[in-house]
């Protein structure tokens, strides 16, 4: 349809003598209709917008959050997160804390999406749990539960544990995957944790411990794999590292580092020595020792030295293997892993010692690195001397 034209009246022309033409369409906008029943609007929680009575915050004595479990590490009634590489005793630690709750007369729930009944039974028995202790232990075997869809049912089950209970979620990756949550999406992970996990502590008063994995190529990152919002939304966050693995033949030793603590008892980078000693009755006794600042700094420097030595060794081995080709710093990073800055620093240190040398720009415009003839001869001699 051709747009109609009207002349704006002089009375509305704001003092202008000439007339002004205004075009408009008289065709109504299309209205899209969707067949089917209307989407119901959920009822709002009556307390959703009820202000807090802040006068209670300043009346009487205020007690700081309580620490529970051996080592006084976990925040009671809060969301705790524990990550570590495979074999770093994450589940062992969780089992030992679970036994502490049971011995304290509290219930324990264990949402297992990894090990299954045999593995979980072995962990609990090996930390010293008895049939009497396990009377208050509720374990859920792996079933790929979609906790996002069935959040209400999940919360009702958790509520049966009672306030003051411990709920272990083992582990984050399969739980997120079963709910269709992209592990690397901060938005999706935050929404899931806020809707499904946080109500367990905030509303039900349950101490929650989520076990998570850290990638082997994390390069000392303070984050577990996937979205960093896991750390942001947790009340307490810890990372465990294997020093000596616990086996049937030897005791174990681990390091537990504090990444975050809203309870304000521990500072970031506080470090615990964790030892696992085998007992005659098949049990394993776990003990925690918090290190002082001087020992933490000494270990941090020693770890940096070890990391530098390991990285230099990998660089030398890689360049020896492709001696005739050479390799740029970026390709070395892709080949052996590590941060760009660490690779470049290790190359400069090795160059100063005469172990590597730098060629001119290659066809791609990047300088390439090779081991020196002396270093190549040294490596070859070392290989020959090995019996």
Coordinates of C-alpha atoms in Angstrom, one line a residue:
X1 CA 0.0 0.0 0.0
X2 CA 1.3 3.5 -0.9
X3 CA 1.9 5.6 2.3
X4 CA -0.7 8.3 2.8
X5 CA 0.4 11.9 3.2
X6 CA -1.2 14.5 5.5
X7 CA -0.6 18.2 6.1
X8 CA 0.2 19.1 9.7
X9 CA -2.1 21.9 10.8
X10 CA -0.7 25.4 11.2
X11 CA -1.8 25.4 14.8
X12 CA 0.6 22.6 15.5
X13 CA 3.5 23.9 13.3
X14 CA 5.1 25.7 16.3
X15 CA 5.2 29.0 14.5
X16 CA 6.3 27.8 11.1
X17 CA 4.4 29.3 8.1
X18 CA 5.1 26.5 5.6
X19 CA 3.3 23.2 6.0
X20 CA 5.2 20.0 6.8
X21 CA 4.3 16.6 5.3
X22 CA 4.4 13.5 7.6
X23 CA 4.3 10.0 6.2
X24 CA 3.0 7.0 8.1
X25 CA 1.7 3.5 7.5
X26 CA -1.8 2.5 8.3
X27 CA -1.2 -1.2 8.0
X28 CA -1.4 -2.9 11.5
X29 CA 1.6 -4.9 12.7
X30 CA 1.3 -8.7 12.3
X31 CA 0.5 -10.5 15.5
X32 CA 2.2 -13.9 15.9
X33 CA 0.0 -16.5 17.6
X34 CA 1.3 -19.7 19.1
X35 CA -1.0 -22.6 19.4
X36 CA -1.2 -24.7 22.6
X37 CA -1.8 -24.0 26.3
X38 CA -0.3 -20.9 27.8
X39 CA 3.0 -21.3 29.7
X40 CA 2.2 -21.3 33.4
X41 CA 3.9 -18.7 35.5
X42 CA 5.6 -20.3 38.5
X43 CA 4.6 -19.1 41.9
X44 CA 7.2 -16.8 43.5
X45 CA 8.7 -17.7 46.8
X46 CA 6.9 -15.4 49.4
X47 CA 10.3 -14.7 50.9
X48 CA 11.9 -13.8 47.6
X49 CA 11.8 -10.0 48.2
X50 CA 11.5 -9.9 52.0
X51 CA 14.3 -7.7 53.4
X52 CA 16.6 -9.1 56.1
X53 CA 16.3 -7.9 59.6
X54 CA 19.9 -6.5 59.8
X55 CA 19.4 -5.6 63.5
X56 CA 20.0 -9.2 64.3
X57 CA 23.5 -9.0 62.8
X58 CA 24.6 -6.7 65.6
X59 CA 22.7 -8.2 68.5
X60 CA 24.5 -10.5 70.8
X61 CA 27.8 -12.3 70.0
X62 CA 28.6 -13.4 66.5
X63 CA 30.4 -16.7 66.1
X64 CA 32.6 -17.2 63.1
X65 CA 32.0 -20.2 60.8
X66 CA 32.9 -23.5 62.4
X67 CA 35.6 -25.8 60.9
X68 CA 34.9 -29.5 60.9
X69 CA 36.7 -32.7 60.0
X70 CA 40.3 -33.7 60.7
X71 CA 42.7 -30.8 60.0
X72 CA 39.9 -28.3 60.8
X73 CA 39.7 -27.6 57.1
X74 CA 36.1 -27.8 55.9
X75 CA 33.7 -24.9 56.5
X76 CA 30.7 -26.3 58.4
X77 CA 27.3 -25.7 56.6
X78 CA 29.0 -24.2 53.5
X79 CA 30.0 -25.2 50.0
X80 CA 33.5 -26.7 49.9
X81 CA 35.4 -27.6 46.7
X82 CA 38.4 -30.0 46.5
X83 CA 40.3 -30.5 43.2
X84 CA 43.4 -32.4 42.2
X85 CA 44.9 -34.6 39.5
X86 CA 44.1 -38.2 39.1
X87 CA 45.6 -40.2 42.0
X88 CA 45.9 -37.3 44.4
X89 CA 43.7 -39.0 47.0
X90 CA 40.7 -36.7 46.7
X91 CA 38.2 -39.4 47.4
X92 CA 40.4 -40.8 50.3
X93 CA 40.3 -37.3 51.9
X94 CA 36.6 -37.1 51.4
X95 CA 36.1 -40.5 53.0
X96 CA 38.2 -39.6 56.0
X97 CA 36.1 -36.4 56.5
X98 CA 32.9 -38.4 56.0
X99 CA 34.0 -40.7 58.9
X100 CA 34.6 -37.7 61.1
X101 CA 31.0 -36.6 60.5
X102 CA 29.7 -40.1 61.2
X103 CA 31.7 -40.4 64.5
X104 CA 30.3 -37.0 65.4
X105 CA 26.8 -38.4 65.2
X106 CA 25.9 -36.7 61.9
X107 CA 24.6 -38.2 58.8
X108 CA 26.5 -38.5 55.5
X109 CA 25.2 -38.6 52.0
X110 CA 27.4 -39.5 49.1
X111 CA 26.3 -38.8 45.5
X112 CA 28.6 -41.1 43.6
X113 CA 28.8 -40.7 39.8
X114 CA 32.3 -42.3 39.4
X115 CA 33.4 -45.2 41.5
X116 CA 30.4 -47.4 42.2
X117 CA 29.7 -49.4 45.3
X118 CA 32.9 -51.5 45.4
X119 CA 35.2 -48.6 45.3
X120 CA 33.2 -46.5 47.7
X121 CA 32.9 -49.4 50.1
X122 CA 36.7 -49.9 50.0
X123 CA 37.4 -46.3 50.7
X124 CA 35.1 -46.1 53.7
X125 CA 36.4 -49.4 55.2
X126 CA 40.0 -48.4 54.7
X127 CA 39.6 -45.2 56.6
X128 CA 38.3 -47.2 59.5
X129 CA 34.5 -47.1 59.2
X130 CA 32.6 -49.9 60.8
X131 CA 29.1 -51.3 60.2
X132 CA 27.9 -49.2 63.2
X133 CA 29.3 -46.0 61.6
X134 CA 27.8 -46.8 58.2
X135 CA 24.3 -47.0 59.7
X136 CA 24.1 -43.2 59.1
X137 CA 25.7 -43.3 55.7
X138 CA 23.5 -42.9 52.6
X139 CA 25.2 -43.6 49.3
X140 CA 23.7 -43.2 45.8
X141 CA 25.3 -45.3 43.1
X142 CA 26.2 -43.9 39.7
X143 CA 23.1 -43.3 37.6
X144 CA 23.9 -40.2 35.5
X145 CA 21.3 -38.1 37.3
X146 CA 20.1 -34.9 35.7
X147 CA 20.1 -32.8 38.8
X148 CA 19.1 -29.7 36.9
X149 CA 15.8 -31.3 35.8
X150 CA 15.2 -33.1 39.1
X151 CA 16.5 -30.4 41.5
X152 CA 13.4 -30.5 43.7
X153 CA 13.7 -34.3 44.1
X154 CA 17.4 -34.0 44.8
X155 CA 16.8 -31.4 47.5
X156 CA 14.1 -33.5 49.1
X157 CA 16.4 -36.4 49.4
X158 CA 19.2 -34.2 50.8
X159 CA 16.7 -32.8 53.3
X160 CA 16.3 -36.3 54.8
X161 CA 20.0 -36.1 55.9
X162 CA 19.1 -33.3 58.3
X163 CA 20.9 -30.1 59.2
X164 CA 24.6 -30.5 60.0
X165 CA 25.0 -33.4 57.6
X166 CA 27.8 -33.8 55.0
X167 CA 27.0 -34.3 51.4
X168 CA 29.8 -35.4 49.1
X169 CA 29.3 -34.9 45.3
X170 CA 31.8 -37.2 43.4
X171 CA 32.5 -35.7 41.1
X172 CA 31.7 -32.3 39.3
X173 CA 32.4 -33.4 35.7
X174 CA 29.9 -36.2 35.4
X175 CA 27.3 -34.3 37.4
X176 CA 27.5 -31.3 35.1
X177 CA 27.6 -33.5 32.0
X178 CA 24.4 -35.4 33.0
X179 CA 22.6 -32.0 33.5
X180 CA 23.7 -30.8 30.0
X181 CA 25.9 -28.1 31.5
X182 CA 28.9 -27.0 29.4
X183 CA 31.8 -27.3 31.9
X184 CA 33.7 -24.4 30.3
X185 CA 30.8 -22.0 30.4
X186 CA 30.9 -19.7 33.4
X187 CA 27.3 -18.8 32.9
X188 CA 25.9 -22.3 32.7
X189 CA 28.1 -23.6 35.6
X190 CA 27.1 -20.6 37.8
X191 CA 23.4 -21.1 37.1
X192 CA 23.6 -24.8 37.9
X193 CA 25.5 -24.3 41.2
X194 CA 23.3 -21.5 42.3
X195 CA 20.1 -23.4 41.6
X196 CA 21.1 -27.0 42.4
X197 CA 24.0 -27.0 44.8
X198 CA 24.0 -23.8 46.9
X199 CA 20.5 -24.4 48.4
X200 CA 21.9 -27.5 50.1
X201 CA 24.0 -25.3 52.4
X202 CA 22.2 -22.0 52.3
X203 CA 18.7 -23.4 52.9
X204 CA 19.2 -26.9 54.4
X205 CA 22.3 -26.3 56.5
X206 CA 24.3 -29.1 54.9
X207 CA 28.1 -29.1 54.5
X208 CA 28.7 -29.8 50.8
X209 CA 32.0 -31.2 49.5
X210 CA 32.4 -31.2 45.7
X211 CA 35.2 -33.3 44.3
X212 CA 36.7 -32.1 41.0
X213 CA 39.5 -33.0 38.7
X214 CA 42.4 -30.8 37.6
X215 CA 44.0 -31.3 34.2
X216 CA 47.5 -32.6 34.2
X217 CA 48.6 -29.6 32.0
X218 CA 47.1 -27.0 34.3
X219 CA 50.6 -25.5 34.8
X220 CA 50.1 -24.7 38.4
X221 CA 46.8 -23.0 37.8
X222 CA 44.6 -22.3 40.9
X223 CA 41.5 -23.4 39.0
X224 CA 40.2 -26.9 38.3
X225 CA 39.4 -27.8 34.8
X226 CA 36.5 -26.0 33.2
X227 CA 34.8 -22.8 34.3
X228 CA 36.5 -20.6 36.8
X229 CA 33.1 -19.8 38.4
X230 CA 33.5 -23.0 40.5
X231 CA 36.0 -21.2 42.6
X232 CA 34.1 -17.9 42.6
X233 CA 30.9 -19.4 44.0
X234 CA 32.5 -21.8 46.5
X235 CA 32.9 -20.7 50.2
X236 CA 36.1 -22.7 50.6
X237 CA 38.3 -24.1 47.8
X238 CA 41.3 -26.5 48.2
X239 CA 43.6 -28.3 45.9
X240 CA 45.5 -31.5 46.7
X241 CA 48.8 -32.6 45.2
X242 CA 50.4 -36.0 45.3
X243 CA 54.0 -36.2 46.8
X244 CA 54.2 -39.9 47.6
X245 CA 51.2 -42.0 46.6
X246 CA 49.4 -44.2 49.2
X247 CA 49.8 -47.9 48.2
X248 CA 49.6 -51.3 50.0
X249 CA 53.3 -51.2 50.5
X250 CA 53.9 -47.6 51.6
X251 CA 52.4 -44.7 53.4
X252 CA 51.2 -41.7 51.4
X253 CA 52.2 -38.0 51.6
X254 CA 50.3 -35.1 50.0
X255 CA 50.1 -31.3 50.0
X256 CA 46.8 -29.5 50.5
X257 CA 46.8 -25.8 49.4
X258 CA 44.2 -23.3 50.3
X259 CA 42.9 -21.5 47.3
X260 CA 40.0 -19.6 48.9
X261 CA 38.5 -19.4 52.4
X262 CA 35.5 -17.1 53.1
X263 CA 35.7 -18.3 56.7
X264 CA 38.8 -16.1 56.9
X265 CA 40.7 -18.6 59.1
X266 CA 43.2 -19.4 56.3
X267 CA 45.0 -17.2 53.8
X268 CA 45.4 -17.9 50.1
X269 CA 48.3 -20.3 49.5
X270 CA 48.3 -21.6 53.1
X271 CA 49.7 -25.1 52.9
X272 CA 49.1 -28.4 54.8
X273 CA 51.3 -31.5 54.9
X274 CA 48.9 -34.4 54.7
X275 CA 50.1 -37.9 55.6
X276 CA 48.3 -41.2 55.3
X277 CA 49.7 -43.9 57.6
X278 CA 48.5 -47.5 57.2
X279 CA 47.4 -49.3 60.4
X280 CA 47.5 -53.0 61.3
X281 CA 43.7 -53.3 61.0
X282 CA 43.7 -52.2 57.3
X283 CA 42.7 -48.7 58.3
X284 CA 44.5 -45.5 57.1
X285 CA 45.1 -42.7 59.5
X286 CA 45.1 -39.2 57.9
X287 CA 46.8 -36.3 59.7
X288 CA 47.2 -32.6 58.8
X289 CA 50.0 -30.2 59.7
X290 CA 49.8 -26.5 58.7
X291 CA 53.1 -25.2 57.6
X292 CA 54.5 -21.8 58.7
X293 CA 55.3 -19.0 56.2
X294 CA 59.0 -19.7 56.0
X295 CA 58.5 -23.4 55.1
X296 CA 55.8 -22.4 52.5
X297 CA 58.2 -20.0 50.8
X298 CA 61.0 -22.6 50.8
X299 CA 58.8 -25.2 49.2
X300 CA 57.5 -22.7 46.7
X301 CA 61.0 -21.8 45.6
X302 CA 62.0 -25.5 45.4
X303 CA 59.0 -26.3 43.3
X304 CA 59.8 -23.5 40.9
X305 CA 63.3 -24.8 40.6
X306 CA 62.0 -28.4 39.9
X307 CA 59.6 -27.1 37.4
X308 CA 62.3 -25.1 35.6
X309 CA 64.6 -28.2 35.5
X310 CA 61.8 -30.4 34.2
X311 CA 60.9 -28.0 31.5
X312 CA 64.5 -27.5 30.4
X313 CA 64.9 -31.3 30.3
X314 CA 61.9 -31.6 28.0
X315 CA 63.1 -28.8 25.8
X316 CA 66.5 -30.4 25.4
X317 CA 65.1 -33.8 24.7
X318 CA 62.7 -32.5 22.1
X319 CA 65.3 -30.4 20.3
X320 CA 67.7 -33.4 20.3
X321 CA 65.0 -35.5 18.7
X322 CA 64.5 -33.1 15.8
X323 CA 68.0 -31.8 15.7
X324 CA 68.1 -31.2 11.9
X325 CA 64.9 -29.2 11.8
X326 CA 64.9 -26.9 14.9
X327 CA 61.8 -25.6 16.5
X328 CA 60.3 -22.2 17.4
X329 CA 59.4 -21.3 20.9
X330 CA 55.6 -21.5 20.1
X331 CA 55.9 -24.9 18.6
X332 CA 57.9 -26.1 21.6
X333 CA 55.0 -24.9 23.8
X334 CA 52.6 -26.9 21.6
X335 CA 54.8 -29.9 21.8
X336 CA 55.6 -30.1 25.5
X337 CA 53.0 -27.9 27.1
X338 CA 53.6 -25.0 29.5
X339 CA 53.2 -21.3 29.4
X340 CA 54.9 -19.1 26.7
X341 CA 56.8 -17.1 29.4
X342 CA 58.1 -20.3 31.1
X343 CA 59.3 -21.7 27.7
X344 CA 61.1 -18.5 26.7
X345 CA 62.7 -18.2 30.2
X346 CA 63.9 -21.8 30.1
X347 CA 65.3 -21.3 26.6
X348 CA 67.2 -18.1 27.6
X349 CA 68.7 -19.9 30.7
X350 CA 69.7 -22.9 28.5
X351 CA 71.2 -20.5 25.9
X352 CA 73.3 -18.8 28.6
X353 CA 74.7 -22.2 29.6
X354 CA 75.6 -23.0 26.0
X355 CA 73.0 -25.8 25.8
X356 CA 70.9 -24.3 23.0
X357 CA 71.4 -21.8 20.3
X358 CA 69.1 -19.6 18.2
X359 CA 69.0 -19.6 14.4
X360 CA 67.7 -16.8 12.2
X361 CA 64.1 -16.4 11.2
X362 CA 62.7 -19.4 9.3
X363 CA 60.3 -19.2 6.4
X364 CA 57.4 -18.5 8.8
X365 CA 59.2 -15.5 10.2
X366 CA 60.0 -17.1 13.6
X367 CA 63.4 -17.8 15.0
X368 CA 64.2 -21.5 15.6
X369 CA 66.1 -23.2 18.4
X370 CA 68.5 -26.1 18.3
X371 CA 70.7 -27.8 20.8
X372 CA 74.4 -27.0 20.4
X373 CA 76.8 -29.6 19.1
X374 CA 78.4 -29.9 22.6
X375 CA 75.0 -30.5 24.2
X376 CA 74.0 -33.0 21.5
X377 CA 77.3 -34.9 22.1
X378 CA 76.7 -34.9 25.8
X379 CA 73.1 -36.2 25.5
X380 CA 74.3 -39.0 23.1
X381 CA 77.1 -40.0 25.5
X382 CA 74.7 -40.1 28.3
X383 CA 72.4 -42.4 26.4
X384 CA 75.3 -44.7 25.5
X385 CA 76.5 -44.8 29.1
X386 CA 73.1 -45.9 30.4
X387 CA 73.3 -49.7 31.1

